[in-house]
Amino acid sequence: MDSSITDQLRNLLMSFSLPYTISDSTNITEINITTVCSLNETQYQCKCEGLFVWPNDTCHSYEACDDITDASCTCINALPVDGQFCQILPSKYVIDIDVRFFDLFLVDYLRNLIKNISLPLTLSNSINITDIDMNTVCGLNGTEYECKCEENHVWPNDTCRAYQVCDGIVGGTCGCIQALPSDGPLCQRDINECEDAVSVCGQYSDCINIIGSHMCSCWSGFNTSNKDSPVSRDNSCHDINECLFSPSVCGSDSNCTNQLGSYNCSCLDGFTATISSLPISINNTCRDVNECLETPEVCGPNSRCTNSIGGYNCSCLSGFTVTNIREPVSASNPCNVTLPLTEYLIEIQINSMDSSITDQLRNLLMSFSLPYTISDSTNITEINITTVCSLNETQYQCKCEGLFVWPNDTCHSYEACDDITDGSCTCINALPVDGQFCQILPSKYVIDIDVRFFDLFLVDYLRNLIRNISLPLTLSNSINITDIDMNTVCGLNGTEYECKCEENHVWPNDTCRAYQVCDGIVGGTCGCIQALPSDGPLCQRDINECEDAVSVCGQYSDCINIIGSHMCSCWSGFNTSNKDSPVNRNNSCHVTLPLTEYLIEIQINSMDSSITDQLRNLLMSFSLPYTISDSTNITEINITTVCSLNETQYQCKCEGLFVWPNDTCHSYEACDDITDGSCTCINALPVDGQFCQILPSKYVIDIDVRLFDLFLVDYLRNLIRNISLPLTLRNSINITDIDMNTVCGLNGTEYECKCEENHVWPNDTCRAYQVCDGIVGGTCGCIQALPSEGPLCQR
């Protein structure tokens, strides 16, 4: 059990100098350790040394503990009972023989001779020929020297590329080249990959071997996960569950049962095939069985049968009732003649100023065990106190009991004395003159349904199904579905798990802060997070604050709803008292008198430049705005133009941000550079009395807009194209150019930033990031990232 003994023995035997003479007639010519058996943790194993191996049968009989290669292994989990040890690994030789003939008849003779040799062919006790392969024949084809491959042989890929081929290239290989390669292999026997079709193509597929390659195809009723890639072991065939699209394969009113490679259709209860002799399919759909026509006895005598989709309903004729009132009408529970059952609603009004009387009555009525039998034909099934009226100090009020409420019209007509919620209240300041009391409050339930699909097609199908449901949807006399809301869809976006809100829905503010968002946060809300919250609400329907615009923004304003918020703006000719705060109900719009602006130009003629400096200092010392009267303010003071002699030249120079316009620069000869069509110095004072003008400021504003719907990108693109420029925001601000330059998003699983029409990425950006289109003139139109710095696409 001591492995060191084996190592000592190995070293001892390896130290022998061979051949080792024992006597004149006995030499040891070879010493080998063939087999070593030991415990490998808890498993007994016998491993082969050196070039020795276990034969194929032994590997299978005693379970190999390493790979079986060329029908042999080097480790088994037992010592064979026949006492055999590991055997020497037989040597294999491949011998190429070049035979040259001038007569093609001899080539055919050799080919037939080789085909008829019975293999293996024994040359000696230790040498067998196990395979003879004629692979390549070279010769003249007319005037062209060609080397052609024998049947089921091909030239390797590298050889086909290195020499001129004389037939087609299939699977990267060819069958004929116009030369005999100076080195490298001759034609190689084509590998039949289809010998083990399952290991090549996977289950439920057919494999067709072709020279140099193979082709896989799925059986009927099977398909691959990735239909854009060929069938292979890694993209194997699986059963198509046609029943996921049941209406499209079986038709309506049917059940679809998936089977391996197929499916089975059957009609729902109460339906049958249109053509009974044919199986159910999209061309032979299920029709409703009208039991009332085909089996009129289903309801029994004295009854009425009403057909319904997928079933029928039985009811007794007037003056009849069923034997067992707890069971539905049927042939086994027929209708019998009865006296009519009358239902009464009895309202009892008690006038008392003593509230203890009301408490006593409430306790008395609650003690009744219902239904309360008065006679064989009379039961009290329900007792409710609905309305209690009393003086609340000096105010007469009528309050509702339990789940009862005053309806909306009554709340407004008689002035509610508590909040009106969901169009009802529980207290009014009068008893209605029409004698109506509080009414039962309908219960409202919100039911969250978590539906899990792997196919986004089903999500769209569910979305369309919900949109087309006509509401309210009546489930029973007392239950109506008034609203169905699909709010949140979660799934993989590439490799990221995301939960996105449906249109007009947002995540609550707390959720956006708690989880990583995958879009912009607007108004404290977001539309996408990278998790499904463990608790808390899902996406919520965006509140349209603008439904009652006046209560939100105040009078004389417009309200624009945006996801998670809203925006108020005053009408033209109206303004707020506090211009630094947004428009709202507390900072509402009111009509304003037009503001008159005056521009006063003062011209001072003086040859003394110190006067100009004194004037400049004086004007700069003013604190603006400077009030002259209640209606007059000086809001701005500027020295625009200073004219003086510059040695022998009379010049008029502009102060601060003022400039001479282009025409003036050319008419009076500029004395500095003309930049952007303006200058700051001319050699005269214009005869029209105009002075230097303010230099208009130019701003470039980048706006990052994030949308989930590419339809909105197209909508924004068309909106921008149709804006008439220049667009005046106010007297001193004009938008002269709007440019949509870059759109980023997922293209399949790749994130790409593409340039809009007539725009390109700069040269440096194309080199820094991976491009997803061609580089032309050093620029490109698409990269696979949004640059962390630097410009976006340029016109």
CSV table of C-alpha atoms in Angstrom, one decimal, residues 203-578:
chain,number,residue,atom,x,y,z
A,203,GLN,CA,-31.4,15.1,-31.0
A,204,TYR,CA,-34.5,15.2,-33.3
A,205,SER,CA,-32.4,16.0,-36.4
A,206,ASP,CA,-31.2,14.5,-39.7
A,207,CYS,CA,-27.5,14.7,-40.7
A,208,ILE,CA,-26.5,14.6,-44.4
A,209,ASN,CA,-22.8,14.1,-45.2
A,210,ILE,CA,-21.4,16.2,-48.0
A,211,ILE,CA,-17.8,16.2,-49.2
A,212,GLY,CA,-15.8,18.4,-46.9
A,213,SER,CA,-18.7,19.2,-44.6
A,214,HIS,CA,-22.2,18.1,-43.5
A,215,MET,CA,-25.6,19.5,-43.2
A,216,CYS,CA,-28.1,19.2,-40.3
A,217,SER,CA,-31.9,19.7,-40.4
A,218,CYS,CA,-34.6,19.4,-37.8
A,219,TRP,CA,-37.4,16.8,-38.0
A,220,SER,CA,-40.9,18.0,-38.8
A,221,GLY,CA,-42.4,19.5,-35.6
A,222,PHE,CA,-39.0,20.5,-34.2
A,223,ASN,CA,-36.9,23.7,-34.5
A,224,THR,CA,-33.9,25.4,-33.0
A,225,SER,CA,-33.8,28.2,-30.4
A,226,ASN,CA,-31.8,30.4,-32.7
A,227,LYS,CA,-33.4,30.2,-36.1
A,228,ASP,CA,-30.8,32.5,-37.7
A,229,SER,CA,-28.0,30.0,-37.0
A,230,PRO,CA,-27.6,26.5,-38.6
A,231,VAL,CA,-28.6,23.4,-36.8
A,232,SER,CA,-25.8,22.0,-34.7
A,233,ARG,CA,-25.1,20.2,-31.4
A,234,ASP,CA,-24.9,23.7,-29.7
A,235,ASN,CA,-28.0,24.9,-31.6
A,236,SER,CA,-29.9,21.7,-31.4
A,237,CYS,CA,-33.5,20.9,-32.3
A,238,HIS,CA,-36.3,20.9,-29.7
A,239,ASP,CA,-39.9,20.2,-29.8
A,240,ILE,CA,-42.0,23.1,-31.1
A,241,ASN,CA,-44.8,23.8,-28.7
A,242,GLU,CA,-47.5,24.7,-31.2
A,243,CYS,CA,-50.0,25.0,-28.4
A,244,LEU,CA,-48.4,28.3,-27.3
A,245,PHE,CA,-50.2,29.7,-30.3
A,246,SER,CA,-53.3,27.6,-29.8
A,247,PRO,CA,-55.9,29.9,-31.6
A,248,SER,CA,-53.7,29.8,-34.7
A,249,VAL,CA,-53.2,26.0,-34.8
A,250,CYS,CA,-56.5,24.6,-33.5
A,251,GLY,CA,-58.9,27.5,-33.9
A,252,SER,CA,-61.1,29.1,-31.3
A,253,ASP,CA,-63.0,27.2,-28.6
A,254,SER,CA,-60.5,24.3,-28.5
A,255,ASN,CA,-57.9,22.7,-26.3
A,256,CYS,CA,-54.4,22.1,-27.7
A,257,THR,CA,-52.3,19.3,-26.2
A,258,ASN,CA,-48.6,19.3,-27.1
A,259,GLN,CA,-46.9,16.1,-28.1
A,260,LEU,CA,-43.3,15.3,-29.0
A,261,GLY,CA,-43.0,16.6,-32.6
A,262,SER,CA,-46.7,17.2,-32.9
A,263,TYR,CA,-49.8,18.4,-31.1
A,264,ASN,CA,-53.5,17.3,-30.7
A,265,CYS,CA,-56.6,19.5,-30.8
A,266,SER,CA,-59.9,18.9,-29.0
A,267,CYS,CA,-63.0,21.0,-28.5
A,268,LEU,CA,-63.9,22.6,-25.2
A,269,ASP,CA,-66.9,21.2,-23.3
A,270,GLY,CA,-70.1,22.3,-25.1
A,271,PHE,CA,-68.4,22.5,-28.5
A,272,THR,CA,-67.9,20.0,-31.4
A,273,ALA,CA,-66.1,19.9,-34.7
A,274,THR,CA,-67.7,21.6,-37.6
A,275,ILE,CA,-67.1,18.5,-39.8
A,276,SER,CA,-67.3,15.6,-37.4
A,277,SER,CA,-65.5,13.1,-39.7
A,278,LEU,CA,-62.3,15.3,-39.8
A,279,PRO,CA,-59.8,16.1,-37.0
A,280,ILE,CA,-60.0,19.5,-35.4
A,281,SER,CA,-57.7,22.1,-37.0
A,282,ILE,CA,-57.6,25.8,-38.0
A,283,ASN,CA,-59.6,24.6,-41.1
A,284,ASN,CA,-62.1,22.5,-39.2
A,285,THR,CA,-62.8,24.6,-36.1
A,286,CYS,CA,-65.0,23.9,-33.1
A,287,ARG,CA,-68.6,25.2,-33.2
A,288,ASP,CA,-71.0,25.7,-30.3
A,289,VAL,CA,-73.3,22.8,-29.6
A,290,ASN,CA,-76.9,24.2,-29.3
A,291,GLU,CA,-78.1,21.8,-26.7
A,292,CYS,CA,-81.5,23.5,-26.6
A,293,LEU,CA,-82.1,22.4,-30.2
A,294,GLU,CA,-80.2,19.1,-30.3
A,295,THR,CA,-81.4,17.8,-26.9
A,296,PRO,CA,-84.5,19.7,-25.9
A,297,GLU,CA,-85.1,17.4,-23.0
A,298,VAL,CA,-81.9,18.6,-21.1
A,299,CYS,CA,-83.9,21.0,-18.9
A,300,GLY,CA,-87.0,18.8,-18.2
A,301,PRO,CA,-90.7,19.9,-18.4
A,302,ASN,CA,-92.1,23.4,-17.5
A,303,SER,CA,-88.7,25.0,-18.2
A,304,ARG,CA,-87.0,27.3,-20.7
A,305,CYS,CA,-83.7,26.4,-22.3
A,306,THR,CA,-81.4,29.3,-23.3
A,307,ASN,CA,-78.3,28.5,-25.4
A,308,SER,CA,-75.0,30.1,-24.4
A,309,ILE,CA,-71.6,29.9,-25.9
A,310,GLY,CA,-70.1,26.6,-24.8
A,311,GLY,CA,-73.1,25.6,-22.7
A,312,TYR,CA,-76.8,26.3,-21.9
A,313,ASN,CA,-78.9,27.6,-19.1
A,314,CYS,CA,-82.2,26.2,-17.8
A,315,SER,CA,-84.9,28.3,-16.0
A,316,CYS,CA,-88.4,27.5,-14.9
A,317,LEU,CA,-91.4,29.0,-16.6
A,318,SER,CA,-93.4,31.6,-14.8
A,319,GLY,CA,-95.3,30.0,-11.9
A,320,PHE,CA,-93.0,27.1,-11.6
A,321,THR,CA,-89.9,26.4,-9.4
A,322,VAL,CA,-87.4,23.6,-9.0
A,323,THR,CA,-87.9,20.7,-6.6
A,324,ASN,CA,-84.5,21.3,-5.0
A,325,ILE,CA,-83.8,25.1,-4.9
A,326,ARG,CA,-80.2,24.5,-4.0
A,327,GLU,CA,-79.5,22.7,-7.4
A,328,PRO,CA,-79.8,24.2,-10.9
A,329,VAL,CA,-82.8,23.4,-13.1
A,330,SER,CA,-82.2,20.1,-15.1
A,331,ALA,CA,-84.0,17.0,-16.3
A,332,SER,CA,-83.1,15.4,-12.9
A,333,ASN,CA,-84.3,18.5,-11.0
A,334,PRO,CA,-87.4,19.6,-12.9
A,335,CYS,CA,-89.7,22.5,-12.5
A,336,ASN,CA,-93.0,22.2,-10.6
A,337,VAL,CA,-95.9,24.6,-10.2
A,338,THR,CA,-95.4,26.9,-7.1
A,339,LEU,CA,-96.9,30.0,-5.6
A,340,PRO,CA,-94.9,33.1,-6.6
A,341,LEU,CA,-92.1,34.2,-4.1
A,342,THR,CA,-92.4,37.9,-3.3
A,343,GLU,CA,-89.4,40.0,-2.0
A,344,TYR,CA,-90.0,43.1,0.1
A,345,LEU,CA,-87.6,45.8,1.1
A,346,ILE,CA,-89.0,47.4,4.3
A,347,GLU,CA,-87.6,50.8,5.4
A,348,ILE,CA,-88.3,51.8,9.0
A,349,GLN,CA,-87.8,55.4,10.0
A,350,ILE,CA,-87.5,56.2,13.7
A,351,ASN,CA,-87.6,59.8,14.9
A,352,SER,CA,-85.9,60.3,18.2
A,353,MET,CA,-83.6,62.9,19.6
A,354,ASP,CA,-82.2,60.4,22.1
A,355,SER,CA,-79.1,58.7,20.7
A,356,SER,CA,-79.4,55.8,23.2
A,357,ILE,CA,-82.5,54.7,21.3
A,358,THR,CA,-80.4,54.3,18.1
A,359,ASP,CA,-77.8,52.2,20.1
A,360,GLN,CA,-80.5,50.0,21.6
A,361,LEU,CA,-82.1,49.5,18.1
A,362,ARG,CA,-78.6,48.7,16.6
A,363,ASN,CA,-78.0,46.0,19.3
A,364,LEU,CA,-81.4,44.6,18.9
A,365,LEU,CA,-81.2,44.2,15.2
A,366,MET,CA,-77.6,42.8,15.3
A,367,SER,CA,-78.8,40.0,17.7
A,368,PHE,CA,-81.2,38.5,15.1
A,369,SER,CA,-80.1,35.2,13.6
A,370,LEU,CA,-80.7,35.4,9.9
A,371,PRO,CA,-82.6,34.2,7.9
A,372,TYR,CA,-85.4,34.9,10.4
A,373,THR,CA,-88.5,32.9,9.6
A,374,ILE,CA,-91.9,34.7,10.1
A,375,SER,CA,-94.0,32.0,8.3
A,376,ASP,CA,-93.6,29.3,5.7
A,377,SER,CA,-93.6,31.8,3.0
A,378,THR,CA,-91.9,34.7,4.7
A,379,ASN,CA,-88.2,35.1,5.7
A,380,ILE,CA,-86.2,38.1,6.8
A,381,THR,CA,-82.9,37.6,5.0
A,382,GLU,CA,-81.1,40.9,5.8
A,383,ILE,CA,-81.3,43.8,8.3
A,384,ASN,CA,-79.3,47.0,8.0
A,385,ILE,CA,-79.3,50.4,9.7
A,386,THR,CA,-78.4,52.7,6.8
A,387,THR,CA,-78.8,56.3,8.0
A,388,VAL,CA,-78.8,58.1,11.3
A,389,CYS,CA,-79.7,61.8,11.5
A,390,SER,CA,-79.1,64.0,14.5
A,391,LEU,CA,-77.9,67.4,15.7
A,392,ASN,CA,-74.2,67.9,15.8
A,393,GLU,CA,-74.1,70.9,18.2
A,394,THR,CA,-75.9,73.4,16.0
A,395,GLN,CA,-75.8,71.6,12.7
A,396,TYR,CA,-78.3,68.9,11.6
A,397,GLN,CA,-76.4,66.0,9.9
A,398,CYS,CA,-77.4,62.7,8.4
A,399,LYS,CA,-74.6,60.1,8.6
A,400,CYS,CA,-74.3,56.7,7.0
A,401,GLU,CA,-73.8,53.5,8.9
A,402,GLY,CA,-71.5,50.6,8.0
A,403,LEU,CA,-70.7,50.3,4.3
A,404,PHE,CA,-73.4,52.7,3.2
A,405,VAL,CA,-72.7,56.1,1.5
A,406,TRP,CA,-74.5,59.1,0.1
A,407,PRO,CA,-74.2,59.2,-3.7
A,408,ASN,CA,-72.3,62.0,-5.5
A,409,ASP,CA,-75.3,64.1,-6.5
A,410,THR,CA,-76.7,64.0,-2.9
A,411,CYS,CA,-73.3,65.0,-1.5
A,412,HIS,CA,-73.3,68.2,-3.7
A,413,SER,CA,-77.0,69.0,-3.3
A,414,TYR,CA,-77.1,68.9,0.5
A,415,GLU,CA,-73.5,70.0,1.2
A,416,ALA,CA,-71.2,67.1,2.5
A,417,CYS,CA,-69.9,67.4,6.0
A,418,ASP,CA,-66.9,65.1,5.3
A,419,ASP,CA,-64.6,64.4,2.3
A,420,ILE,CA,-66.1,63.3,-1.0
A,421,THR,CA,-64.1,60.3,-1.9
A,422,ASP,CA,-64.6,58.2,-5.1
A,423,GLY,CA,-67.7,60.3,-5.8
A,424,SER,CA,-69.4,59.6,-2.5
A,425,CYS,CA,-69.6,60.8,1.1
A,426,THR,CA,-70.8,59.5,4.5
A,427,CYS,CA,-72.3,62.7,5.9
A,428,ILE,CA,-74.6,65.5,4.6
A,429,ASN,CA,-76.2,68.5,6.3
A,430,ALA,CA,-79.9,67.6,5.6
A,431,LEU,CA,-82.2,64.6,5.0
A,432,PRO,CA,-83.0,64.4,1.3
A,433,VAL,CA,-86.5,65.5,0.4
A,434,ASP,CA,-87.0,62.6,-1.9
A,435,GLY,CA,-86.9,60.2,1.1
A,436,GLN,CA,-83.8,58.4,-0.1
A,437,PHE,CA,-81.4,57.0,2.5
A,438,CYS,CA,-77.7,56.0,2.3
A,439,GLN,CA,-76.9,53.4,-0.3
A,440,ILE,CA,-74.6,50.3,-0.1
A,441,LEU,CA,-71.0,51.2,-1.0
A,442,PRO,CA,-69.8,48.9,-3.8
A,443,SER,CA,-66.6,47.1,-2.8
A,444,LYS,CA,-63.5,47.7,-4.8
A,445,TYR,CA,-60.7,45.2,-5.1
A,446,VAL,CA,-57.3,45.6,-6.7
A,447,ILE,CA,-55.9,42.2,-7.8
A,448,ASP,CA,-52.3,42.0,-9.0
A,449,ILE,CA,-51.7,39.1,-11.4
A,450,ASP,CA,-48.1,38.0,-12.1
A,451,VAL,CA,-47.9,36.4,-15.5
A,452,ARG,CA,-44.6,34.8,-16.5
A,453,PHE,CA,-43.7,34.2,-20.2
A,454,PHE,CA,-40.5,33.4,-21.9
A,455,ASP,CA,-41.8,34.6,-25.3
A,456,LEU,CA,-42.2,38.4,-25.7
A,457,PHE,CA,-44.8,37.6,-28.4
A,458,LEU,CA,-47.1,36.5,-25.6
A,459,VAL,CA,-46.6,39.8,-23.8
A,460,ASP,CA,-47.7,41.7,-26.9
A,461,TYR,CA,-50.6,39.3,-27.3
A,462,LEU,CA,-51.7,39.9,-23.6
A,463,ARG,CA,-51.3,43.7,-24.1
A,464,ASN,CA,-53.6,43.7,-27.1
A,465,LEU,CA,-56.1,41.4,-25.4
A,466,ILE,CA,-56.4,43.7,-22.4
A,467,ARG,CA,-56.8,46.8,-24.6
A,468,ASN,CA,-59.7,45.2,-26.5
A,469,ILE,CA,-61.7,44.2,-23.4
A,470,SER,CA,-64.9,46.2,-23.3
A,471,LEU,CA,-65.4,47.6,-19.7
A,472,PRO,CA,-67.2,47.4,-17.4
A,473,LEU,CA,-67.0,43.5,-17.5
A,474,THR,CA,-69.8,41.9,-15.5
A,475,LEU,CA,-68.8,38.7,-13.6
A,476,SER,CA,-72.0,38.5,-11.6
A,477,ASN,CA,-74.9,40.7,-10.4
A,478,SER,CA,-72.8,42.3,-7.7
A,479,ILE,CA,-69.3,42.1,-9.3
A,480,ASN,CA,-68.1,44.3,-12.2
A,481,ILE,CA,-64.5,44.7,-13.5
A,482,THR,CA,-64.3,48.4,-14.1
A,483,ASP,CA,-60.5,48.7,-14.9
A,484,ILE,CA,-57.8,46.4,-16.1
A,485,ASP,CA,-54.3,47.8,-16.0
A,486,MET,CA,-51.1,46.3,-17.4
A,487,ASN,CA,-48.4,48.3,-15.6
A,488,THR,CA,-45.0,46.4,-15.4
A,489,VAL,CA,-43.1,44.1,-17.8
A,490,CYS,CA,-39.8,42.5,-16.5
A,491,GLY,CA,-37.3,40.6,-18.6
A,492,LEU,CA,-33.7,40.4,-19.9
A,493,ASN,CA,-32.5,43.3,-22.1
A,494,GLY,CA,-29.3,41.7,-23.5
A,495,THR,CA,-27.7,40.5,-20.3
A,496,GLU,CA,-29.4,43.1,-17.9
A,497,TYR,CA,-32.6,42.2,-16.0
A,498,GLU,CA,-34.9,45.2,-16.3
A,499,CYS,CA,-38.4,46.0,-15.1
A,500,LYS,CA,-40.0,48.6,-17.4
A,501,CYS,CA,-43.2,50.5,-17.0
A,502,GLU,CA,-46.0,50.3,-19.6
A,503,GLU,CA,-47.0,53.4,-21.4
A,504,ASN,CA,-48.3,56.3,-19.1
A,505,HIS,CA,-46.9,54.4,-16.0
A,506,VAL,CA,-44.0,55.2,-13.8
A,507,TRP,CA,-42.1,53.8,-10.8
A,508,PRO,CA,-42.7,55.6,-7.5
A,509,ASN,CA,-40.1,58.0,-6.3
A,510,ASP,CA,-38.9,55.7,-3.4
A,511,THR,CA,-38.4,52.8,-5.8
A,512,CYS,CA,-36.3,54.8,-8.2
A,513,ARG,CA,-34.0,55.8,-5.4
A,514,ALA,CA,-33.7,52.3,-3.9
A,515,TYR,CA,-32.8,50.5,-7.2
A,516,GLN,CA,-30.5,51.2,-10.1
A,517,VAL,CA,-32.5,53.0,-12.9
A,518,CYS,CA,-32.0,52.3,-16.6
A,519,ASP,CA,-33.5,55.6,-17.9
A,520,GLY,CA,-33.7,59.2,-16.8
A,521,ILE,CA,-35.5,60.3,-13.6
A,522,VAL,CA,-38.2,62.9,-14.4
A,523,GLY,CA,-40.2,64.6,-11.7
A,524,GLY,CA,-38.7,62.2,-9.1
A,525,THR,CA,-40.0,59.1,-11.0
A,526,CYS,CA,-38.5,56.8,-13.6
A,527,GLY,CA,-39.7,54.3,-16.2
A,528,CYS,CA,-37.2,51.5,-15.8
A,529,ILE,CA,-35.2,49.8,-12.9
A,530,GLN,CA,-32.8,46.9,-13.0
A,531,ALA,CA,-34.7,44.7,-10.4
A,532,LEU,CA,-38.1,43.5,-9.4
A,533,PRO,CA,-38.8,45.1,-6.0
A,534,SER,CA,-39.2,42.6,-3.1
A,535,ASP,CA,-42.0,44.7,-1.7
A,536,GLY,CA,-43.8,47.9,-2.4
A,537,PRO,CA,-46.0,48.8,-5.4
A,538,LEU,CA,-45.3,48.0,-9.1
A,539,CYS,CA,-45.4,50.8,-11.7
A,540,GLN,CA,-48.2,53.2,-11.1
A,541,ARG,CA,-50.5,54.9,-13.6
A,542,ASP,CA,-49.3,58.5,-14.2
A,543,ILE,CA,-51.6,61.0,-12.7
A,544,ASN,CA,-52.9,63.5,-15.2
A,545,GLU,CA,-52.8,66.6,-13.0
A,546,CYS,CA,-54.1,68.6,-15.9
A,547,GLU,CA,-57.6,67.1,-15.9
A,548,ASP,CA,-58.7,70.1,-13.8
A,549,ALA,CA,-56.1,72.6,-15.1
A,550,VAL,CA,-57.6,75.6,-13.2
A,551,SER,CA,-57.2,73.9,-9.8
A,552,VAL,CA,-53.6,73.0,-10.5
A,553,CYS,CA,-52.2,76.0,-12.4
A,554,GLY,CA,-54.8,78.7,-11.7
A,555,GLN,CA,-56.7,80.9,-14.1
A,556,TYR,CA,-55.4,82.2,-17.5
A,557,SER,CA,-52.9,79.4,-17.9
A,558,ASP,CA,-52.2,76.2,-19.8
A,559,CYS,CA,-51.3,72.9,-18.1
A,560,ILE,CA,-49.2,70.3,-19.9
A,561,ASN,CA,-49.1,66.8,-18.3
A,562,ILE,CA,-45.7,65.0,-18.4
A,563,ILE,CA,-44.9,61.6,-17.0
A,564,GLY,CA,-44.5,62.0,-13.2
A,565,SER,CA,-45.2,65.7,-13.2
A,566,HIS,CA,-46.9,68.6,-15.0
A,567,MET,CA,-46.0,72.0,-16.3
A,568,CYS,CA,-47.9,75.3,-16.2
A,569,SER,CA,-47.5,78.4,-18.4
A,570,CYS,CA,-49.4,81.7,-18.6
A,571,TRP,CA,-51.4,82.7,-21.6
A,572,SER,CA,-50.1,85.5,-23.9
A,573,GLY,CA,-50.6,88.9,-22.2
A,574,PHE,CA,-50.7,87.4,-18.7
A,575,ASN,CA,-47.9,86.9,-16.1
A,576,THR,CA,-47.3,85.9,-12.5
A,577,SER,CA,-46.6,88.2,-9.6
A,578,ASN,CA,-43.4,86.2,-8.7
